[in-house]
Amino acid sequence: MAWLHTWSGLVVGWVLFFVFITGTAGYFTYEITRWMEPERPLQSAAPHYDNGALALMAMNRLEQVAPGAQYWSITLPHQSQATRDWENFAIGWETMPREGHEHGVRGSEKLDPNTGGLRTEVQPRETGGGNLLYRMHYVLHYIDRATAFRIIGICTMLMLLAMVSGIITHKKIFKDFFTFRRGKGQRSWLDAHNVISVMALPFFLMITYSGLVFFYTTYMPAGIAAVYGTDDKARDRYFDELYGDHTHEAVTRPSASVPNMIAQAEDAWGEGKIRSVLVMHDGGEEPFVEVQRVRGDKVRVFDAQTLRFHAHPGQPLAPEPQDSAVVKTHQTLLALHEGRFAEPWLRWLYFFAGLLGAGMIGTGLVMWTVKRRKSHDATGGHFGLRLVEALNVATIAGLPVGVAAYFWANRLLPVEMAERASWEANFLFLIWGEALLYAFFRDIRRAWVELLWLACAAFTLLPVVNALTTDKHLGVTLSAGDWALAGFDLTMLGLGLIFGYMAVKVKRVWLKKAAQQTQARNPALLEQVTE
C-alpha cells in the first residue's frame, strides 16, 4: 500500500496539481470573468420589476419573432445562485424542425425591461474569463475533448487510489493530524502532508469520486453499448429512456393569465425566486406554462422547482413525474462537485479546500524528492531526481505565475487583438513552460526561492496593473460596494503575501542546510565566516 500510495500519487501529481488549481478557480468563475471584462458597469443593487408585466412584453415580442415555435422561454431578471450572476430579461425559442431534421433553429434576444425592445449592451473585450480556467480542469488545453476526458479520468482514478492507500498506510493518520515537527526535514514534510490531507479529507474524497461520475458514459461505455447498441443513435436512445423523450407541437400564446401564474409562484416561493417561464406543447398532451424557480439553492437539485399550469384554462397541473433514484443520485453528486448551490461563505470554504488539495499534492511531491535527495547527492546525483525536482518547482511555484500571467495578459494585450482569448491562455502555458526550463538549468535551491518571489510579485502587482489600465480599481470598487471586483483584487493581494511568506521560509531552510553542509565539510572555515 505504501508503494501504491507513493507511485500513484507521483506519476500524475503535476497534472492533478494543475487540475486542483484551475478547478478551484472555478468556484469564482463569475467574479473572475467580471474582472476580466472591465468594460462592464459596476454592479449595483438589483432593480425591482413587475414580472407579470415583463412576461406580457416578452410574449408580445415572441409572437413577432417566433410564431409557431416548439417552445417559448422567458428569462426574468433574477440573481442566479447557479452562475452567481445577475440574469437579465431575455427570451429564447426553437423553431419546429424542417423535414428530415431532428432539431429546429434556436434563437434568443435580450430585452429592455422598460420598453420591451432589444437591449443594447457594452461590448466587453474578448477574453476566456473564468470559464476558460474552469474548463481547463477537465478538458485541459490544446487537445481534443475525448482525449482530455480520458487523461483526466486516469489521473482522477489514480488520485482516488492514492488517497485510499494513503489512509490505509497511515494507520495513525488522525493522531498524526495533531503532530507537526518543525525543522525536521523529511519528517516535517510528512507531518505537513498528513495535516493538510486530514484537514479536508471528506472534501478530497467527494471531489475525486464525483469527478469520475461526471463522465461515466465515457469511462464505462460497455454497459450502454450492450443494451442500446454502438451505432450513432445509441446514446440518443439511452438518454431518451433515462430522461424521457417528447415530440413537440407548435405553441401559441396562452389564453390564461400568465401574470396570475407568476403571482401564484411568488406566493409559494417568495419574491425574487422566479427564474423563467416556459411555454410548451408536448405531443399528445395539453399545452402548458411552466414557471421555474431560481436554480441551485439546494444540494438536492431534484426537489420540485417548477409549477405547471394549463396554457388556456390556467388551472394548475400535476408536476412532471419524478426522476429515477439513479438520476437523482447523479444530479446530487454533480451539484456537490460544482458547489453551485453554495452561498458565498460556503464557496469560500470550497475555495480553501481546493487550495488545501493543491497543498496536499505539492507536499507529497516535495516529500518524494526530500526522501531521495540525500542518497542521490552522495552518489553524484541522478537525472530522474533532477527532473522530478524541476517539475516540482515549475508546477508548485511556476504554475501560479502562469495563472497570474493569464490575468496580466488580459490587461496588457491590445483590446482589438485577433484571437485575444487564445493568447491569454497561451501566456499561461508559455510562462509555465519557461518556469520548467528555468528550474531544470538553475540551481534548484535558487529556483525555488526566485520563482516563489516571482509569484509573490505577479499576484501582488495585479491590482496595481488593474488600476493603471482600467477605472475599476480598489478605490472605486470598494466605495461602490462591488465586492465581486474588489474581492478579486484583494484575493490577488492575499495570494501574493502567501507566496512571499513561502519564499522567506524556503530561503531560511536552504540557508540553514547550506550552513550545516559547510560546517560538515570545513568547520574552521564556517567559524571564520561567521565571525
mmCIF file of C-alpha atoms in Angstrom, residues 79-297:
data_model
loop_
_atom_site.group_PDB
_atom_site.id
_atom_site.type_symbol
_atom_site.label_atom_id
_atom_site.label_comp_id
_atom_site.label_asym_id
_atom_site.label_seq_id
_atom_site.Cartn_x
_atom_site.Cartn_y
_atom_site.Cartn_z
ATOM 1 C CA GLN A 79 -29.902 36.770 -9.058
ATOM 2 C CA SER A 80 -28.747 33.342 -10.154
ATOM 3 C CA GLN A 81 -27.299 31.174 -7.406
ATOM 4 C CA ALA A 82 -26.027 28.742 -10.015
ATOM 5 C CA THR A 83 -23.934 31.240 -12.002
ATOM 6 C CA ARG A 84 -23.584 33.924 -9.268
ATOM 7 C CA ASP A 85 -24.573 36.407 -11.953
ATOM 8 C CA TRP A 86 -27.435 38.815 -12.404
ATOM 9 C CA GLU A 87 -29.576 37.229 -15.125
ATOM 10 C CA ASN A 88 -31.249 39.878 -17.272
ATOM 11 C CA PHE A 89 -34.568 39.978 -19.105
ATOM 12 C CA ALA A 90 -34.353 37.754 -22.215
ATOM 13 C CA ILE A 91 -36.364 35.481 -24.490
ATOM 14 C CA GLY A 92 -35.492 32.272 -26.321
ATOM 15 C CA TRP A 93 -37.150 29.863 -28.737
ATOM 16 C CA GLU A 94 -36.607 26.904 -31.053
ATOM 17 C CA THR A 95 -38.377 26.632 -34.396
ATOM 18 C CA MET A 96 -40.139 23.471 -35.482
ATOM 19 C CA PRO A 97 -37.664 21.132 -37.247
ATOM 20 C CA ARG A 98 -37.703 21.061 -41.006
ATOM 21 C CA GLU A 99 -38.489 17.829 -42.797
ATOM 22 C CA GLY A 100 -35.577 15.429 -42.458
ATOM 23 C CA HIS A 101 -34.123 17.249 -39.443
ATOM 24 C CA GLU A 102 -34.391 16.290 -35.772
ATOM 25 C CA HIS A 103 -33.974 19.779 -34.337
ATOM 26 C CA GLY A 104 -35.119 23.267 -35.195
ATOM 27 C CA VAL A 105 -33.146 26.506 -35.123
ATOM 28 C CA ARG A 106 -32.690 28.146 -31.753
ATOM 29 C CA GLY A 107 -32.754 31.885 -31.224
ATOM 30 C CA SER A 108 -32.605 34.368 -28.363
ATOM 31 C CA GLU A 109 -32.797 38.091 -27.679
ATOM 32 C CA LYS A 110 -32.017 40.319 -24.708
ATOM 33 C CA LEU A 111 -34.820 42.768 -23.995
ATOM 34 C CA ASP A 112 -35.049 46.137 -22.286
ATOM 35 C CA PRO A 113 -37.316 45.681 -19.226
ATOM 36 C CA ASN A 114 -38.533 49.277 -19.537
ATOM 37 C CA THR A 115 -39.626 49.211 -23.183
ATOM 38 C CA GLY A 116 -39.773 45.568 -24.234
ATOM 39 C CA GLY A 117 -37.460 46.318 -27.183
ATOM 40 C CA LEU A 118 -33.978 44.967 -27.822
ATOM 41 C CA ARG A 119 -31.434 45.868 -25.165
ATOM 42 C CA THR A 120 -28.112 47.409 -26.152
ATOM 43 C CA GLU A 121 -25.090 46.446 -24.054
ATOM 44 C CA VAL A 122 -21.472 47.442 -23.789
ATOM 45 C CA GLN A 123 -19.329 45.038 -25.788
ATOM 46 C CA PRO A 124 -16.534 43.791 -23.487
ATOM 47 C CA ARG A 125 -13.085 42.744 -24.675
ATOM 48 C CA GLU A 126 -12.585 39.226 -25.953
ATOM 49 C CA THR A 127 -11.458 37.054 -23.054
ATOM 50 C CA GLY A 128 -11.555 33.488 -21.848
ATOM 51 C CA GLY A 129 -12.532 34.758 -18.408
ATOM 52 C CA GLY A 130 -13.149 32.403 -15.527
ATOM 53 C CA ASN A 131 -14.883 29.880 -17.791
ATOM 54 C CA LEU A 132 -11.668 29.078 -19.650
ATOM 55 C CA LEU A 133 -9.787 28.407 -16.407
ATOM 56 C CA TYR A 134 -12.664 26.252 -15.164
ATOM 57 C CA ARG A 135 -12.800 24.198 -18.382
ATOM 58 C CA MET A 136 -9.058 23.547 -18.216
ATOM 59 C CA HIS A 137 -9.506 21.362 -15.144
ATOM 60 C CA TYR A 138 -11.398 18.738 -17.134
ATOM 61 C CA VAL A 139 -10.635 19.372 -20.854
ATOM 62 C CA LEU A 140 -7.039 20.589 -20.378
ATOM 63 C CA HIS A 141 -5.911 22.678 -23.384
ATOM 64 C CA TYR A 142 -4.620 22.252 -26.942
ATOM 65 C CA ILE A 143 -6.040 18.691 -27.222
ATOM 66 C CA ASP A 144 -9.439 17.274 -28.201
ATOM 67 C CA ARG A 145 -12.106 16.788 -25.538
ATOM 68 C CA ALA A 146 -12.337 12.981 -25.778
ATOM 69 C CA THR A 147 -8.597 12.566 -25.184
ATOM 70 C CA ALA A 148 -8.674 15.096 -22.351
ATOM 71 C CA PHE A 149 -11.585 13.299 -20.666
ATOM 72 C CA ARG A 150 -9.631 10.037 -20.689
ATOM 73 C CA ILE A 151 -6.423 11.621 -19.393
ATOM 74 C CA ILE A 152 -8.301 13.336 -16.577
ATOM 75 C CA GLY A 153 -10.183 10.108 -15.827
ATOM 76 C CA ILE A 154 -6.948 8.127 -15.470
ATOM 77 C CA CYS A 155 -5.403 10.816 -13.270
ATOM 78 C CA THR A 156 -8.531 11.059 -11.112
ATOM 79 C CA MET A 157 -8.690 7.294 -10.638
ATOM 80 C CA LEU A 158 -5.032 7.253 -9.600
ATOM 81 C CA MET A 159 -5.721 10.031 -7.126
ATOM 82 C CA LEU A 160 -8.556 8.019 -5.616
ATOM 83 C CA LEU A 161 -6.148 5.081 -5.304
ATOM 84 C CA ALA A 162 -3.527 7.335 -3.714
ATOM 85 C CA MET A 163 -5.988 8.635 -1.117
ATOM 86 C CA VAL A 164 -7.421 5.236 -0.162
ATOM 87 C CA SER A 165 -3.961 3.631 0.019
ATOM 88 C CA GLY A 166 -2.712 6.652 1.989
ATOM 89 C CA ILE A 167 -5.459 6.223 4.575
ATOM 90 C CA ILE A 168 -4.535 2.542 4.926
ATOM 91 C CA THR A 169 -0.789 3.238 5.041
ATOM 92 C CA HIS A 170 -1.037 5.953 7.686
ATOM 93 C CA LYS A 171 -2.949 3.963 10.245
ATOM 94 C CA LYS A 172 -2.391 6.725 12.820
ATOM 95 C CA ILE A 173 -3.447 9.429 10.377
ATOM 96 C CA PHE A 174 -5.842 11.213 12.738
ATOM 97 C CA LYS A 175 -3.334 11.096 15.598
ATOM 98 C CA ASP A 176 -0.684 12.466 13.246
ATOM 99 C CA PHE A 177 -3.065 15.296 12.357
ATOM 100 C CA PHE A 178 -2.244 16.886 15.716
ATOM 101 C CA THR A 179 1.513 16.378 15.273
ATOM 102 C CA PHE A 180 3.816 18.780 13.451
ATOM 103 C CA ARG A 181 7.578 18.798 13.963
ATOM 104 C CA ARG A 182 9.271 21.853 12.513
ATOM 105 C CA GLY A 183 12.761 21.823 11.040
ATOM 106 C CA LYS A 184 12.988 18.022 10.851
ATOM 107 C CA GLY A 185 13.442 17.674 7.088
ATOM 108 C CA GLN A 186 11.585 14.668 5.703
ATOM 109 C CA ARG A 187 9.673 14.229 8.961
ATOM 110 C CA SER A 188 8.367 17.803 8.747
ATOM 111 C CA TRP A 189 7.201 17.334 5.150
ATOM 112 C CA LEU A 190 5.390 14.125 6.154
ATOM 113 C CA ASP A 191 3.709 15.934 9.059
ATOM 114 C CA ALA A 192 2.628 18.779 6.776
ATOM 115 C CA HIS A 193 1.320 16.281 4.222
ATOM 116 C CA ASN A 194 -0.678 14.472 6.905
ATOM 117 C CA VAL A 195 -2.140 17.641 8.421
ATOM 118 C CA ILE A 196 -3.278 19.042 5.065
ATOM 119 C CA SER A 197 -4.631 15.679 3.920
ATOM 120 C CA VAL A 198 -6.764 15.078 7.007
ATOM 121 C CA MET A 199 -7.955 18.686 7.291
ATOM 122 C CA ALA A 200 -10.240 18.370 4.236
ATOM 123 C CA LEU A 201 -10.225 14.602 3.667
ATOM 124 C CA PRO A 202 -14.030 14.285 3.174
ATOM 125 C CA PHE A 203 -13.863 17.037 0.547
ATOM 126 C CA PHE A 204 -10.979 15.333 -1.282
ATOM 127 C CA LEU A 205 -12.827 12.003 -1.402
ATOM 128 C CA MET A 206 -16.068 13.664 -2.551
ATOM 129 C CA ILE A 207 -14.452 15.847 -5.212
ATOM 130 C CA THR A 208 -12.444 12.925 -6.635
ATOM 131 C CA TYR A 209 -15.248 10.380 -6.753
ATOM 132 C CA SER A 210 -17.823 12.842 -8.098
ATOM 133 C CA GLY A 211 -15.305 13.909 -10.751
ATOM 134 C CA LEU A 212 -15.264 10.323 -12.020
ATOM 135 C CA VAL A 213 -19.068 10.220 -12.045
ATOM 136 C CA PHE A 214 -19.226 13.296 -14.292
ATOM 137 C CA PHE A 215 -18.137 11.386 -17.412
ATOM 138 C CA TYR A 216 -19.268 7.889 -16.512
ATOM 139 C CA THR A 217 -20.534 7.168 -20.048
ATOM 140 C CA THR A 218 -17.075 7.967 -21.431
ATOM 141 C CA TYR A 219 -15.184 5.878 -18.858
ATOM 142 C CA MET A 220 -17.570 2.893 -18.829
ATOM 143 C CA PRO A 221 -19.334 2.700 -22.215
ATOM 144 C CA ALA A 222 -19.718 -1.090 -22.320
ATOM 145 C CA GLY A 223 -22.999 -1.190 -20.382
ATOM 146 C CA ILE A 224 -24.715 1.286 -22.672
ATOM 147 C CA ALA A 225 -23.269 -0.393 -25.770
ATOM 148 C CA ALA A 226 -24.506 -3.823 -24.657
ATOM 149 C CA VAL A 227 -28.094 -2.638 -24.089
ATOM 150 C CA TYR A 228 -28.577 0.168 -26.630
ATOM 151 C CA GLY A 229 -26.055 -0.689 -29.334
ATOM 152 C CA THR A 230 -22.995 1.036 -30.743
ATOM 153 C CA ASP A 231 -24.480 2.924 -33.692
ATOM 154 C CA ASP A 232 -24.767 6.729 -33.894
ATOM 155 C CA LYS A 233 -28.265 6.701 -32.351
ATOM 156 C CA ALA A 234 -27.304 4.529 -29.354
ATOM 157 C CA ARG A 235 -26.598 7.416 -26.954
ATOM 158 C CA ASP A 236 -29.818 9.165 -28.010
ATOM 159 C CA ARG A 237 -31.830 6.032 -27.189
ATOM 160 C CA TYR A 238 -30.097 5.763 -23.827
ATOM 161 C CA PHE A 239 -30.736 9.387 -22.805
ATOM 162 C CA ASP A 240 -34.296 9.339 -24.179
ATOM 163 C CA GLU A 241 -35.111 6.408 -21.908
ATOM 164 C CA LEU A 242 -33.256 7.907 -18.949
ATOM 165 C CA TYR A 243 -34.766 11.396 -19.107
ATOM 166 C CA GLY A 244 -37.807 10.894 -21.334
ATOM 167 C CA ASP A 245 -38.431 11.765 -24.964
ATOM 168 C CA HIS A 246 -41.146 14.074 -26.221
ATOM 169 C CA THR A 247 -42.342 15.298 -29.576
ATOM 170 C CA HIS A 248 -43.434 18.924 -29.706
ATOM 171 C CA GLU A 249 -46.262 20.798 -31.346
ATOM 172 C CA ALA A 250 -46.229 24.475 -32.280
ATOM 173 C CA VAL A 251 -47.038 26.757 -29.357
ATOM 174 C CA THR A 252 -49.480 29.654 -29.350
ATOM 175 C CA ARG A 253 -49.900 32.468 -26.862
ATOM 176 C CA PRO A 254 -51.613 31.213 -23.683
ATOM 177 C CA SER A 255 -55.149 32.498 -23.263
ATOM 178 C CA ALA A 256 -54.866 32.121 -19.481
ATOM 179 C CA SER A 257 -53.280 34.901 -17.403
ATOM 180 C CA VAL A 258 -49.540 34.310 -17.209
ATOM 181 C CA PRO A 259 -49.112 37.174 -14.675
ATOM 182 C CA ASN A 260 -51.559 35.337 -12.409
ATOM 183 C CA MET A 261 -49.474 32.150 -12.701
ATOM 184 C CA ILE A 262 -46.333 34.114 -11.784
ATOM 185 C CA ALA A 263 -48.129 35.644 -8.796
ATOM 186 C CA GLN A 264 -49.048 32.166 -7.542
ATOM 187 C CA ALA A 265 -45.425 31.065 -7.868
ATOM 188 C CA GLU A 266 -44.226 34.138 -5.947
ATOM 189 C CA ASP A 267 -46.746 33.376 -3.190
ATOM 190 C CA ALA A 268 -45.318 29.850 -2.948
ATOM 191 C CA TRP A 269 -41.588 30.660 -3.206
ATOM 192 C CA GLY A 270 -41.236 34.308 -2.269
ATOM 193 C CA GLU A 271 -40.378 37.429 -4.220
ATOM 194 C CA GLY A 272 -37.237 37.269 -6.368
ATOM 195 C CA LYS A 273 -37.337 33.474 -6.669
ATOM 196 C CA ILE A 274 -38.757 33.282 -10.198
ATOM 197 C CA ARG A 275 -36.157 32.389 -12.797
ATOM 198 C CA SER A 276 -38.084 31.882 -16.028
ATOM 199 C CA VAL A 277 -41.334 30.976 -17.767
ATOM 200 C CA LEU A 278 -41.592 28.198 -20.350
ATOM 201 C CA VAL A 279 -44.479 27.768 -22.813
ATOM 202 C CA MET A 280 -44.580 24.324 -24.455
ATOM 203 C CA HIS A 281 -46.938 21.805 -26.030
ATOM 204 C CA ASP A 282 -45.783 18.182 -25.887
ATOM 205 C CA GLY A 283 -47.278 15.843 -28.466
ATOM 206 C CA GLY A 284 -50.382 14.051 -27.184
ATOM 207 C CA GLU A 285 -50.645 16.252 -24.079
ATOM 208 C CA GLU A 286 -52.212 19.562 -23.142
ATOM 209 C CA PRO A 287 -50.254 22.809 -23.756
ATOM 210 C CA PHE A 288 -48.758 24.118 -20.534
ATOM 211 C CA VAL A 289 -46.947 27.047 -18.945
ATOM 212 C CA GLU A 290 -44.126 26.162 -16.550
ATOM 213 C CA VAL A 291 -42.910 28.721 -14.026
ATOM 214 C CA GLN A 292 -39.367 27.826 -12.942
ATOM 215 C CA ARG A 293 -37.679 28.700 -9.678
ATOM 216 C CA VAL A 294 -34.149 30.090 -9.316
ATOM 217 C CA ARG A 295 -31.786 27.151 -9.624
ATOM 218 C CA GLY A 296 -29.068 25.925 -7.361
ATOM 219 C CA ASP A 297 -30.159 26.976 -3.863
#
